[in-house]
Amino acid sequence: MTSAERVAVLGTGLIGTSIAMAARAAGEEVRGFDPDPNVLARAAERSGLRPGASLAEAVAGASLVFVCTPVPSVAGVVAEVLAAATEAVVTDVGSVKSHVLVEVERTVPVGDRRRFVGGHPMGGSERSGPDGASPSVLDGIVWVLTPSPDTKEAATARLSVWVEKVGARPVVMDPFRHDRLVAMVSHLPQVASTALMGLAATEEAGEPDILLLAAGGFRDLTRLAASSPHLWSDILLANRAQIAEAIDLYAKRLSEIRDMVIAGSGRDVERAFAEAKEARLTLTAKPTVRTGVSVLQLAVPDRPGALADLTACLGAAGVNIEDLQIVHSPEGGRGTVYLTVVSSAADEAARALQGRGFEPLRLA
Amino acid sequence: MTSAERVAVLGTGLIGTSIAMAARAAGEEVRGFDPDPNVLARAAERSGLRPGASLAEAVAGASLVFVCTPVPSVAGVVAEVLAAATEAVVTDVGSVKSHVLVEVERTVPVGDRRRFVGGHPMGGSERSGPDGASPSVLDGIVWVLTPSPDTKEAATARLSVWVEKVGARPVVMDPFRHDRLVAMVSHLPQVASTALMGLAATEEAGEPDILLLAAGGFRDLTRLAASSPHLWSDILLANRAQIAEAIDLYAKRLSEIRDMVIAGSGRDVERAFAEAKEARLTLTAKPTVRTGVSVLQLAVPDRPGALADLTACLGAAGVNIEDLQIVHSPEGGRGTVYLTVVSSAADEAARALQGRGFEPLRLA
């Protein structure tokens, strides 16, 4: 249906190498460059990309270029590529979009800018570098495309076709709107988690027992606090105005709950909690970043091998487990399993589980 | 070593029935009462407790009474029991301790108060009611005991011995200190989660796509928001001063991060994040509410049946999985499995996993 692209990947870390793998799997020619020769060599080994001796060599003759460098360097590399590869559609994979656009508009002639489409594949992994790469990093994810008013429609369309070809879901969105939304649902959660962990750690200095009382809920809330400080510092600074607004809105909402509690307004507190609960239950039933998935809820049987039974009967039924979470109560202890499977396999999964004596409840 | 207690349980929901089960398993006589006759009958069926026709009948002759009623009613029931069962040591299981103590000091003669020891078993379950009960709810958990200056040492000692007998870990703590610490690591996370979910839901009204961009991190942070509004309203109001202080400290820390971001102080942001990361990694390696557990970290292989392999080889090795979490990166996608097992089984678990080709890393 579409002609193959000649792909170039600049920055061959986890996302860059995963893109190279997906392009190779689609039968495309891929060149790559990374300033770290070891990273580049490993990426070549894992993905089959042809390493270039320089950025210029890697992008020569390319029809589609992915800039996968760290957030602060994206705009500069994009400008360089637009000048060097005069026929290519150029995109990037940074978590913040408007700051790149502003910089590109400042430094790149409008004619070249027409070939630039911002992008944000909303996938990733705890791992990093080419060794963490996998074509599955992109599989089923939302891949936001953020063309500017200058971008040619044909450029966005080409990138969109390619994104679908590798199994991701293209979503076209204004770059400023993208930054506002990710500030709220991606960057703010990170800040909220880091602030909570930092606060508890500070308190621990005077109260060494505090973490003895920290149950499952605290652990859930602070898991993100283990993320890369360097990566997140770059992201937050690149999106600073939107982050500040999101933090302000969050602080305002916290303060509203605080005031209801202090006033002893049980009915108001309960209403605020009920609204959030309703929204969260809707979210559980909703595909978020991955589309086309269903969630099954079931009680955790408390005996050795119970989880093995659960996963084995799904394996035997040929159902892949997309995600499995054991959710604890607010105060820790035993919990409930939430299983995520692709929607087309949900009925089969439920039958297999019932056959083994579990009682799955399908959410949505 | 210790003589058996004659146990009475008032309020036979999840915790009350679990306590009855644990007492029965220890060979003790157990009576119970619940204002809901269906709940009481089901608790009797599940645990073997003898239902009383009234509170007074249930506690007659008891040596140890557990008040397991909802937070707002605890103090009143405790006072009633101290008057009715004149020989018994009386404890409760509420999540907030000082408000009960203040009320008991106001209404109960000092002679009777000497037999009251506040308590907070830090376990629970997503489920509720007698059907969710299990002796394992108490197994290995931290059970905080909060005697007042009036409490006889012998009463605290008796309860402490009983708590150990049923497999939990007694931790004696000042009630006010308990409330301050749980405000920080249990109640504040709940408020933080609810506020974040509420904010996103409000934004969604104007931006229906916002949750499309909500990845694994957002899901982690908002999971608690699905907790019971009624339960939490009771807890927050009972601990209002401490909650307000915790929210204030949290808002202050958020505002500090906000100011660093707005000022563009990458170094400061990175330092704040690095401190929180360090604390979080220490926490992962630390037994929190459950003692004597170890955590193994391993990459998630991305193929059908991989999780079944993982759990099956542990099942075959006789290792019980205490907890299993698939942790996603800040931006969603594939992740890492964190397996929690009892420490004495950690070596065996690691060997079994290695034998199946996994590469577990033991944290701590």
PDB file of C-alpha atoms in Angstrom, chain A residues 95 120-127 134 136-137 139 142 144 169 171 173 177-178 180-182 184-186 188-204 207 209-215 217-230 232-233 236-237 240-241 243-244 246-250 253-255 257-258 260-266 269-270 272-274 276-277 279-281 283 286 288-290 299 302-305 307-308 311-312 315 320-336 338 340, chain B residues 95 120-127 134 136 139 142 144 169 171 173 177-178 180-182 184-186 188-204 207 209-215 217-230 232-233 235-237 240-241 243-244 246-250 253-255 257-258 260-266 269-270 272-274 276-277 279-281 283 286 288-290 299 302-305 307-308 311-312 315 320-336 338 340:
ATOM      1  CA  SER A  95       8.367  14.213  25.583  1.00  0.00           C
ATOM      2  CA  HIS A 120       5.947  11.653  20.830  1.00  0.00           C
ATOM      3  CA  PRO A 121       5.697   7.871  20.922  1.00  0.00           C
ATOM      4  CA  MET A 122       4.115   7.226  24.336  1.00  0.00           C
ATOM      5  CA  GLY A 123       6.001   4.053  25.044  1.00  0.00           C
ATOM      6  CA  GLY A 124       9.171   3.235  26.831  1.00  0.00           C
ATOM      7  CA  SER A 125      10.669   0.843  29.264  1.00  0.00           C
ATOM      8  CA  GLU A 126      12.375   0.832  32.611  1.00  0.00           C
ATOM      9  CA  ARG A 127      15.475  -0.205  30.708  1.00  0.00           C
ATOM     10  CA  SER A 134      12.477  -4.112  21.282  1.00  0.00           C
ATOM     11  CA  SER A 136       7.332  -4.280  21.052  1.00  0.00           C
ATOM     12  CA  VAL A 137       8.191  -0.957  22.726  1.00  0.00           C
ATOM     13  CA  ASP A 139       3.507  -2.042  19.606  1.00  0.00           C
ATOM     14  CA  VAL A 142      -0.298   6.005  21.202  1.00  0.00           C
ATOM     15  CA  VAL A 144       1.275  11.663  19.151  1.00  0.00           C
ATOM     16  CA  ARG A 169      -1.628   4.433  16.878  1.00  0.00           C
ATOM     17  CA  VAL A 171      -2.906  10.741  17.210  1.00  0.00           C
ATOM     18  CA  MET A 173      -2.577  17.047  18.193  1.00  0.00           C
ATOM     19  CA  ARG A 177      -2.104  21.243  23.671  1.00  0.00           C
ATOM     20  CA  HIS A 178       0.052  18.098  23.858  1.00  0.00           C
ATOM     21  CA  ARG A 180      -0.485  20.990  28.493  1.00  0.00           C
ATOM     22  CA  LEU A 181      -2.034  17.512  28.624  1.00  0.00           C
ATOM     23  CA  VAL A 182       1.193  15.611  29.341  1.00  0.00           C
ATOM     24  CA  MET A 184      -1.176  17.097  33.758  1.00  0.00           C
ATOM     25  CA  VAL A 185      -1.161  13.317  33.281  1.00  0.00           C
ATOM     26  CA  SER A 186       2.539  12.499  32.885  1.00  0.00           C
ATOM     27  CA  LEU A 188       2.575  16.163  37.311  1.00  0.00           C
ATOM     28  CA  PRO A 189       2.323  12.533  38.522  1.00  0.00           C
ATOM     29  CA  GLN A 190       6.117  12.401  38.416  1.00  0.00           C
ATOM     30  CA  VAL A 191       6.430  15.592  40.470  1.00  0.00           C
ATOM     31  CA  ALA A 192       3.712  14.418  42.893  1.00  0.00           C
ATOM     32  CA  SER A 193       5.539  11.128  43.440  1.00  0.00           C
ATOM     33  CA  THR A 194       8.961  12.701  43.886  1.00  0.00           C
ATOM     34  CA  ALA A 195       7.592  15.314  46.301  1.00  0.00           C
ATOM     35  CA  LEU A 196       5.878  12.649  48.427  1.00  0.00           C
ATOM     36  CA  MET A 197       8.961  10.464  48.609  1.00  0.00           C
ATOM     37  CA  GLY A 198      11.157  13.480  49.352  1.00  0.00           C
ATOM     38  CA  LEU A 199       8.834  14.551  52.155  1.00  0.00           C
ATOM     39  CA  ALA A 200       8.776  11.093  53.750  1.00  0.00           C
ATOM     40  CA  ALA A 201      12.557  10.851  53.491  1.00  0.00           C
ATOM     41  CA  THR A 202      12.942  14.221  55.215  1.00  0.00           C
ATOM     42  CA  GLU A 203      10.551  13.158  57.980  1.00  0.00           C
ATOM     43  CA  GLU A 204      12.436   9.882  58.350  1.00  0.00           C
ATOM     44  CA  GLU A 207      11.242   9.569  62.742  1.00  0.00           C
ATOM     45  CA  ASP A 209      10.113   4.306  62.119  1.00  0.00           C
ATOM     46  CA  ILE A 210       7.991   6.209  59.625  1.00  0.00           C
ATOM     47  CA  LEU A 211       8.534   3.846  56.727  1.00  0.00           C
ATOM     48  CA  LEU A 212       7.548   0.907  58.921  1.00  0.00           C
ATOM     49  CA  LEU A 213       4.036   2.323  58.642  1.00  0.00           C
ATOM     50  CA  ALA A 214       4.251   2.889  54.891  1.00  0.00           C
ATOM     51  CA  ALA A 215       1.959   0.347  53.274  1.00  0.00           C
ATOM     52  CA  GLY A 217      -0.490   2.774  48.930  1.00  0.00           C
ATOM     53  CA  PHE A 218       2.664   4.684  49.742  1.00  0.00           C
ATOM     54  CA  ARG A 219       4.635   2.274  47.610  1.00  0.00           C
ATOM     55  CA  ASP A 220       2.292   2.788  44.640  1.00  0.00           C
ATOM     56  CA  LEU A 221       2.494   6.539  44.964  1.00  0.00           C
ATOM     57  CA  THR A 222       6.265   6.716  45.198  1.00  0.00           C
ATOM     58  CA  ARG A 223       7.270   4.155  42.584  1.00  0.00           C
ATOM     59  CA  LEU A 224       7.821   6.860  39.954  1.00  0.00           C
ATOM     60  CA  ALA A 225      10.218   8.631  42.308  1.00  0.00           C
ATOM     61  CA  ALA A 226      12.848   6.094  41.213  1.00  0.00           C
ATOM     62  CA  SER A 227      12.845   7.547  37.676  1.00  0.00           C
ATOM     63  CA  SER A 228      15.930   9.173  36.161  1.00  0.00           C
ATOM     64  CA  PRO A 229      16.624  12.594  37.751  1.00  0.00           C
ATOM     65  CA  HIS A 230      18.540  13.780  34.698  1.00  0.00           C
ATOM     66  CA  TRP A 232      13.128  14.384  34.275  1.00  0.00           C
ATOM     67  CA  SER A 233      15.016  17.570  34.957  1.00  0.00           C
ATOM     68  CA  LEU A 236      10.362  19.572  33.357  1.00  0.00           C
ATOM     69  CA  LEU A 237      12.552  22.481  32.335  1.00  0.00           C
ATOM     70  CA  ARG A 240       8.184  24.677  32.629  1.00  0.00           C
ATOM     71  CA  ALA A 241       5.169  26.941  32.158  1.00  0.00           C
ATOM     72  CA  ILE A 243       4.299  22.174  34.676  1.00  0.00           C
ATOM     73  CA  ALA A 244       3.949  25.216  36.897  1.00  0.00           C
ATOM     74  CA  ALA A 246      -0.352  21.861  36.585  1.00  0.00           C
ATOM     75  CA  ILE A 247       1.344  22.049  40.001  1.00  0.00           C
ATOM     76  CA  ASP A 248      -0.683  25.138  40.863  1.00  0.00           C
ATOM     77  CA  LEU A 249      -3.958  23.438  39.954  1.00  0.00           C
ATOM     78  CA  TYR A 250      -2.925  20.384  41.954  1.00  0.00           C
ATOM     79  CA  ARG A 253      -7.193  20.927  44.782  1.00  0.00           C
ATOM     80  CA  LEU A 254      -5.149  19.593  47.718  1.00  0.00           C
ATOM     81  CA  SER A 255      -5.911  22.751  49.617  1.00  0.00           C
ATOM     82  CA  ILE A 257      -9.585  18.845  50.389  1.00  0.00           C
ATOM     83  CA  ARG A 258      -7.555  20.144  53.333  1.00  0.00           C
ATOM     84  CA  MET A 260     -13.048  20.346  53.883  1.00  0.00           C
ATOM     85  CA  VAL A 261     -11.237  18.077  56.347  1.00  0.00           C
ATOM     86  CA  ILE A 262     -10.422  20.903  58.742  1.00  0.00           C
ATOM     87  CA  ALA A 263     -14.024  22.121  58.563  1.00  0.00           C
ATOM     88  CA  GLY A 264     -15.172  18.601  59.393  1.00  0.00           C
ATOM     89  CA  SER A 265     -17.383  18.516  56.283  1.00  0.00           C
ATOM     90  CA  GLY A 266     -17.674  14.743  55.985  1.00  0.00           C
ATOM     91  CA  VAL A 269     -14.978  15.008  51.635  1.00  0.00           C
ATOM     92  CA  GLU A 270     -17.038  11.981  50.744  1.00  0.00           C
ATOM     93  CA  ALA A 272     -14.864  14.661  46.424  1.00  0.00           C
ATOM     94  CA  PHE A 273     -13.635  11.126  47.048  1.00  0.00           C
ATOM     95  CA  ALA A 274     -16.652   9.577  45.322  1.00  0.00           C
ATOM     96  CA  ALA A 276     -12.446  10.696  42.029  1.00  0.00           C
ATOM     97  CA  LYS A 277     -13.358   7.048  42.612  1.00  0.00           C
ATOM     98  CA  ALA A 279     -13.316   8.644  37.453  1.00  0.00           C
ATOM     99  CA  ARG A 280     -10.690   6.091  38.467  1.00  0.00           C
ATOM    100  CA  LEU A 281     -12.991   3.142  37.902  1.00  0.00           C
ATOM    101  CA  LEU A 283     -10.091   4.812  33.795  1.00  0.00           C
ATOM    102  CA  LYS A 286     -10.517   2.433  29.623  1.00  0.00           C
ATOM    103  CA  THR A 288      -5.132   4.418  28.148  1.00  0.00           C
ATOM    104  CA  VAL A 289      -1.892   4.361  26.261  1.00  0.00           C
ATOM    105  CA  ARG A 290      -2.495   0.905  24.857  1.00  0.00           C
ATOM    106  CA  ALA A 299      -9.380 -11.968  44.074  1.00  0.00           C
ATOM    107  CA  ASP A 302      -3.607 -16.859  49.227  1.00  0.00           C
ATOM    108  CA  ARG A 303      -1.770 -20.110  48.668  1.00  0.00           C
ATOM    109  CA  PRO A 304       1.587 -21.100  47.152  1.00  0.00           C
ATOM    110  CA  GLY A 305       1.366 -21.558  43.414  1.00  0.00           C
ATOM    111  CA  LEU A 307      -0.405 -17.089  40.758  1.00  0.00           C
ATOM    112  CA  ALA A 308       1.245 -19.886  38.809  1.00  0.00           C
ATOM    113  CA  THR A 311      -0.849 -17.475  34.650  1.00  0.00           C
ATOM    114  CA  ALA A 312      -0.536 -21.103  33.529  1.00  0.00           C
ATOM    115  CA  GLY A 315      -0.726 -19.515  28.905  1.00  0.00           C
ATOM    116  CA  ASN A 320      -0.818 -13.256  26.466  1.00  0.00           C
ATOM    117  CA  ILE A 321      -0.811 -11.243  29.678  1.00  0.00           C
ATOM    118  CA  GLU A 322      -0.258  -7.597  28.794  1.00  0.00           C
ATOM    119  CA  ASP A 323      -0.099  -6.528  32.402  1.00  0.00           C
ATOM    120  CA  LEU A 324      -0.708  -8.040  35.815  1.00  0.00           C
ATOM    121  CA  GLN A 325      -1.044  -6.047  38.989  1.00  0.00           C
ATOM    122  CA  ILE A 326      -1.668  -7.102  42.543  1.00  0.00           C
ATOM    123  CA  VAL A 327      -3.507  -4.187  44.085  1.00  0.00           C
ATOM    124  CA  HIS A 328      -3.397  -3.759  47.819  1.00  0.00           C
ATOM    125  CA  SER A 329      -5.870  -2.070  50.062  1.00  0.00           C
ATOM    126  CA  PRO A 330      -5.105   1.413  51.386  1.00  0.00           C
ATOM    127  CA  GLU A 331      -3.556  -0.246  54.381  1.00  0.00           C
ATOM    128  CA  GLY A 332      -1.588  -3.013  52.701  1.00  0.00           C
ATOM    129  CA  GLY A 333      -2.079  -6.722  53.043  1.00  0.00           C
ATOM    130  CA  ARG A 334      -3.733  -9.024  50.532  1.00  0.00           C
ATOM    131  CA  GLY A 335      -5.367  -7.750  47.451  1.00  0.00           C
ATOM    132  CA  THR A 336      -6.908  -8.115  44.082  1.00  0.00           C
ATOM    133  CA  TYR A 338      -5.963  -6.837  37.718  1.00  0.00           C
ATOM    134  CA  THR A 340      -4.818  -6.740  31.242  1.00  0.00           C
TER     135      THR A 340
ATOM    136  CA  SER B  95      -6.682   3.674  61.673  1.00  0.00           C
ATOM    137  CA  HIS B 120      -3.826  -0.588  64.591  1.00  0.00           C
ATOM    138  CA  PRO B 121      -3.168  -3.782  62.653  1.00  0.00           C
ATOM    139  CA  MET B 122      -1.619  -2.463  59.418  1.00  0.00           C
ATOM    140  CA  GLY B 123      -3.152  -5.079  57.182  1.00  0.00           C
ATOM    141  CA  GLY B 124      -6.273  -5.289  55.161  1.00  0.00           C
ATOM    142  CA  SER B 125      -7.597  -6.290  51.839  1.00  0.00           C
ATOM    143  CA  GLU B 126      -9.387  -4.820  48.869  1.00  0.00           C
ATOM    144  CA  ARG B 127     -12.303  -6.980  49.926  1.00  0.00           C
ATOM    145  CA  SER B 134      -8.586 -14.716  56.263  1.00  0.00           C
ATOM    146  CA  SER B 136      -3.457 -14.414  56.508  1.00  0.00           C
ATOM    147  CA  ASP B 139       0.148 -12.753  58.974  1.00  0.00           C
ATOM    148  CA  VAL B 142       2.991  -4.600  61.653  1.00  0.00           C
ATOM    149  CA  VAL B 144       0.868  -0.901  66.168  1.00  0.00           C
ATOM    150  CA  ARG B 169       4.638  -7.940  64.654  1.00  0.00           C
ATOM    151  CA  VAL B 171       5.189  -2.183  67.527  1.00  0.00           C
ATOM    152  CA  MET B 173       4.122   3.700  69.781  1.00  0.00           C
ATOM    153  CA  ARG B 177       3.017   9.978  67.073  1.00  0.00           C
ATOM    154  CA  HIS B 178       1.209   7.121  65.315  1.00  0.00           C
ATOM    155  CA  ARG B 180       1.281  11.966  62.720  1.00  0.00           C
ATOM    156  CA  LEU B 181       3.202   9.207  60.932  1.00  0.00           C
ATOM    157  CA  VAL B 182       0.185   7.565  59.289  1.00  0.00           C
ATOM    158  CA  MET B 184       2.241  11.296  56.261  1.00  0.00           C
ATOM    159  CA  VAL B 185       2.655   7.805  54.788  1.00  0.00           C
ATOM    160  CA  SER B 186      -0.909   6.493  54.630  1.00  0.00           C
ATOM    161  CA  LEU B 188      -1.503  11.842  52.606  1.00  0.00           C
ATOM    162  CA  PRO B 189      -0.874   9.344  49.760  1.00  0.00           C
ATOM    163  CA  GLN B 190      -4.635   8.750  49.674  1.00  0.00           C
ATOM    164  CA  VAL B 191      -5.353  12.483  49.469  1.00  0.00           C
ATOM    165  CA  ALA B 192      -2.598  12.983  46.860  1.00  0.00           C
ATOM    166  CA  SER B 193      -4.065  10.220  44.700  1.00  0.00           C
ATOM    167  CA  THR B 194      -7.645  11.415  44.999  1.00  0.00           C
ATOM    168  CA  ALA B 195      -6.645  15.018  44.226  1.00  0.00           C
ATOM    169  CA  LEU B 196      -4.711  13.969  41.123  1.00  0.00           C
ATOM    170  CA  MET B 197      -7.549  11.836  39.789  1.00  0.00           C
ATOM    171  CA  GLY B 198     -10.084  14.565  40.571  1.00  0.00           C
ATOM    172  CA  LEU B 199      -7.976  17.130  38.740  1.00  0.00           C
ATOM    173  CA  ALA B 200      -7.583  14.954  35.643  1.00  0.00           C
ATOM    174  CA  ALA B 201     -11.313  14.207  35.635  1.00  0.00           C
ATOM    175  CA  THR B 202     -12.104  17.920  35.793  1.00  0.00           C
ATOM    176  CA  GLU B 203      -9.704  18.646  32.947  1.00  0.00           C
ATOM    177  CA  GLU B 204     -11.216  15.799  30.930  1.00  0.00           C
ATOM    178  CA  GLU B 207     -10.123  17.862  26.998  1.00  0.00           C
ATOM    179  CA  ASP B 209      -8.388  13.127  24.969  1.00  0.00           C
ATOM    180  CA  ILE B 210      -6.419  13.764  28.131  1.00  0.00           C
ATOM    181  CA  LEU B 211      -6.608  10.221  29.453  1.00  0.00           C
ATOM    182  CA  LEU B 212      -5.371   8.895  26.119  1.00  0.00           C
ATOM    183  CA  LEU B 213      -2.032  10.362  27.157  1.00  0.00           C
ATOM    184  CA  ALA B 214      -2.188   8.958  30.700  1.00  0.00           C
ATOM    185  CA  ALA B 215       0.434   6.253  30.910  1.00  0.00           C
ATOM    186  CA  GLY B 217       2.700   6.459  35.967  1.00  0.00           C
ATOM    187  CA  PHE B 218      -0.675   8.137  36.119  1.00  0.00           C
ATOM    188  CA  ARG B 219      -2.298   4.771  36.702  1.00  0.00           C
ATOM    189  CA  ASP B 220       0.065   4.003  39.602  1.00  0.00           C
ATOM    190  CA  LEU B 221      -0.564   7.370  41.195  1.00  0.00           C
ATOM    191  CA  THR B 222      -4.335   7.212  40.961  1.00  0.00           C
ATOM    192  CA  ARG B 223      -4.968   3.595  41.926  1.00  0.00           C
ATOM    193  CA  LEU B 224      -5.746   4.555  45.526  1.00  0.00           C
ATOM    194  CA  ALA B 225      -8.387   6.980  44.307  1.00  0.00           C
ATOM    195  CA  ALA B 226     -10.689   3.962  43.912  1.00  0.00           C
ATOM    196  CA  SER B 227     -10.737   3.458  47.703  1.00  0.00           C
ATOM    197  CA  SER B 228     -13.946   3.759  49.740  1.00  0.00           C
ATOM    198  CA  PRO B 229     -15.066   7.412  50.048  1.00  0.00           C
ATOM    199  CA  HIS B 230     -16.996   6.696  53.228  1.00  0.00           C
ATOM    200  CA  TRP B 232     -11.692   7.608  54.058  1.00  0.00           C
ATOM    201  CA  SER B 233     -13.935  10.466  54.989  1.00  0.00           C
ATOM    202  CA  ILE B 235     -10.413   8.444  58.747  1.00  0.00           C
ATOM    203  CA  LEU B 236      -9.477  11.923  57.506  1.00  0.00           C
ATOM    204  CA  LEU B 237     -11.941  13.683  59.776  1.00  0.00           C
ATOM    205  CA  ARG B 240      -7.852  16.210  60.747  1.00  0.00           C
ATOM    206  CA  ALA B 241      -5.094  18.266  62.360  1.00  0.00           C
ATOM    207  CA  ILE B 243      -3.794  15.511  57.827  1.00  0.00           C
ATOM    208  CA  ALA B 244      -3.853  19.269  57.422  1.00  0.00           C
ATOM    209  CA  ALA B 246       0.808  16.714  56.155  1.00  0.00           C
ATOM    210  CA  ILE B 247      -1.006  18.372  53.223  1.00  0.00           C
ATOM    211  CA  ASP B 248       0.642  21.697  54.076  1.00  0.00           C
ATOM    212  CA  LEU B 249       4.110  20.148  54.125  1.00  0.00           C
ATOM    213  CA  TYR B 250       3.372  18.401  50.850  1.00  0.00           C
ATOM    214  CA  ARG B 253       7.449  20.748  48.778  1.00  0.00           C
ATOM    215  CA  LEU B 254       5.493  20.836  45.516  1.00  0.00           C
ATOM    216  CA  SER B 255       5.828  24.578  45.448  1.00  0.00           C
ATOM    217  CA  ILE B 257       9.898  22.020  42.956  1.00  0.00           C
ATOM    218  CA  ARG B 258       7.665  24.378  40.985  1.00  0.00           C
ATOM    219  CA  MET B 260      13.067  25.418  40.789  1.00  0.00           C
ATOM    220  CA  VAL B 261      11.458  24.484  37.467  1.00  0.00           C
ATOM    221  CA  ILE B 262      10.268  28.033  36.759  1.00  0.00           C
ATOM    222  CA  ALA B 263      13.712  29.385  37.644  1.00  0.00           C
ATOM    223  CA  GLY B 264      15.228  26.881  35.209  1.00  0.00           C
ATOM    224  CA  SER B 265      17.526  25.508  37.934  1.00  0.00           C
ATOM    225  CA  GLY B 266      18.231  22.143  36.336  1.00  0.00           C
ATOM    226  CA  VAL B 269      15.650  19.902  40.152  1.00  0.00           C
ATOM    227  CA  GLU B 270      18.060  17.083  39.467  1.00  0.00           C
ATOM    228  CA  ALA B 272      15.727  17.005  44.481  1.00  0.00           C
ATOM    229  CA  PHE B 273      14.876  14.133  42.154  1.00  0.00           C
ATOM    230  CA  ALA B 274      18.104  12.283  42.955  1.00  0.00           C
ATOM    231  CA  ALA B 276      13.895  11.127  46.239  1.00  0.00           C
ATOM    232  CA  LYS B 277      15.181   8.374  43.941  1.00  0.00           C
ATOM    233  CA  ALA B 279      15.117   7.177  49.219  1.00  0.00           C
ATOM    234  CA  ARG B 280      12.767   5.199  46.985  1.00  0.00           C
ATOM    235  CA  LEU B 281      15.397   2.627  46.065  1.00  0.00           C
ATOM    236  CA  LEU B 283      12.448   1.690  50.369  1.00  0.00           C
ATOM    237  CA  LYS B 286      13.270  -2.415  52.805  1.00  0.00           C
ATOM    238  CA  THR B 288       7.803  -2.044  54.977  1.00  0.00           C
ATOM    239  CA  VAL B 289       4.613  -3.342  56.486  1.00  0.00           C
ATOM    240  CA  ARG B 290       5.545  -6.969  55.988  1.00  0.00           C
ATOM    241  CA  ALA B 299      13.140  -7.934  33.118  1.00  0.00           C
ATOM    242  CA  ASP B 302       7.750 -10.107  26.048  1.00  0.00           C
ATOM    243  CA  ARG B 303       6.199 -13.357  24.871  1.00  0.00           C
ATOM    244  CA  PRO B 304       2.988 -15.252  25.610  1.00  0.00           C
ATOM    245  CA  GLY B 305       3.328 -17.489  28.623  1.00  0.00           C
ATOM    246  CA  LEU B 307       4.742 -14.809  33.209  1.00  0.00           C
ATOM    247  CA  ALA B 308       3.387 -18.356  33.472  1.00  0.00           C
ATOM    248  CA  THR B 311       5.349 -18.145  38.330  1.00  0.00           C
ATOM    249  CA  ALA B 312       5.382 -21.858  37.494  1.00  0.00           C
ATOM    250  CA  GLY B 315       5.529 -22.773  42.295  1.00  0.00           C
ATOM    251  CA  ASN B 320       5.111 -18.555  47.518  1.00  0.00           C
ATOM    252  CA  ILE B 321       4.858 -15.220  45.725  1.00  0.00           C
ATOM    253  CA  GLU B 322       3.989 -12.561  48.286  1.00  0.00           C
ATOM    254  CA  ASP B 323       3.660  -9.862  45.687  1.00  0.00           C
ATOM    255  CA  LEU B 324       4.310  -9.413  41.992  1.00  0.00           C
ATOM    256  CA  GLN B 325       4.411  -6.087  40.260  1.00  0.00           C
ATOM    257  CA  ILE B 326       5.038  -5.153  36.673  1.00  0.00           C
ATOM    258  CA  VAL B 327       6.580  -1.710  36.851  1.00  0.00           C
ATOM    259  CA  HIS B 328       6.322   0.527  33.845  1.00  0.00           C
ATOM    260  CA  SER B 329       8.528   3.363  32.809  1.00  0.00           C
ATOM    261  CA  PRO B 330       7.370   6.945  33.391  1.00  0.00           C
ATOM    262  CA  GLU B 331       5.896   6.840  29.920  1.00  0.00           C
ATOM    263  CA  GLY B 332       4.295   3.408  29.930  1.00  0.00           C
ATOM    264  CA  GLY B 333       5.213   0.442  27.801  1.00  0.00           C
ATOM    265  CA  ARG B 334       7.147  -2.637  28.835  1.00  0.00           C
ATOM    266  CA  GLY B 335       8.700  -2.937  32.213  1.00  0.00           C
ATOM    267  CA  THR B 336      10.327  -4.820  34.966  1.00  0.00           C
ATOM    268  CA  TYR B 338       9.393  -6.960  41.079  1.00  0.00           C
ATOM    269  CA  THR B 340       8.381 -10.202  46.723  1.00  0.00           C
TER     270      THR B 340
END
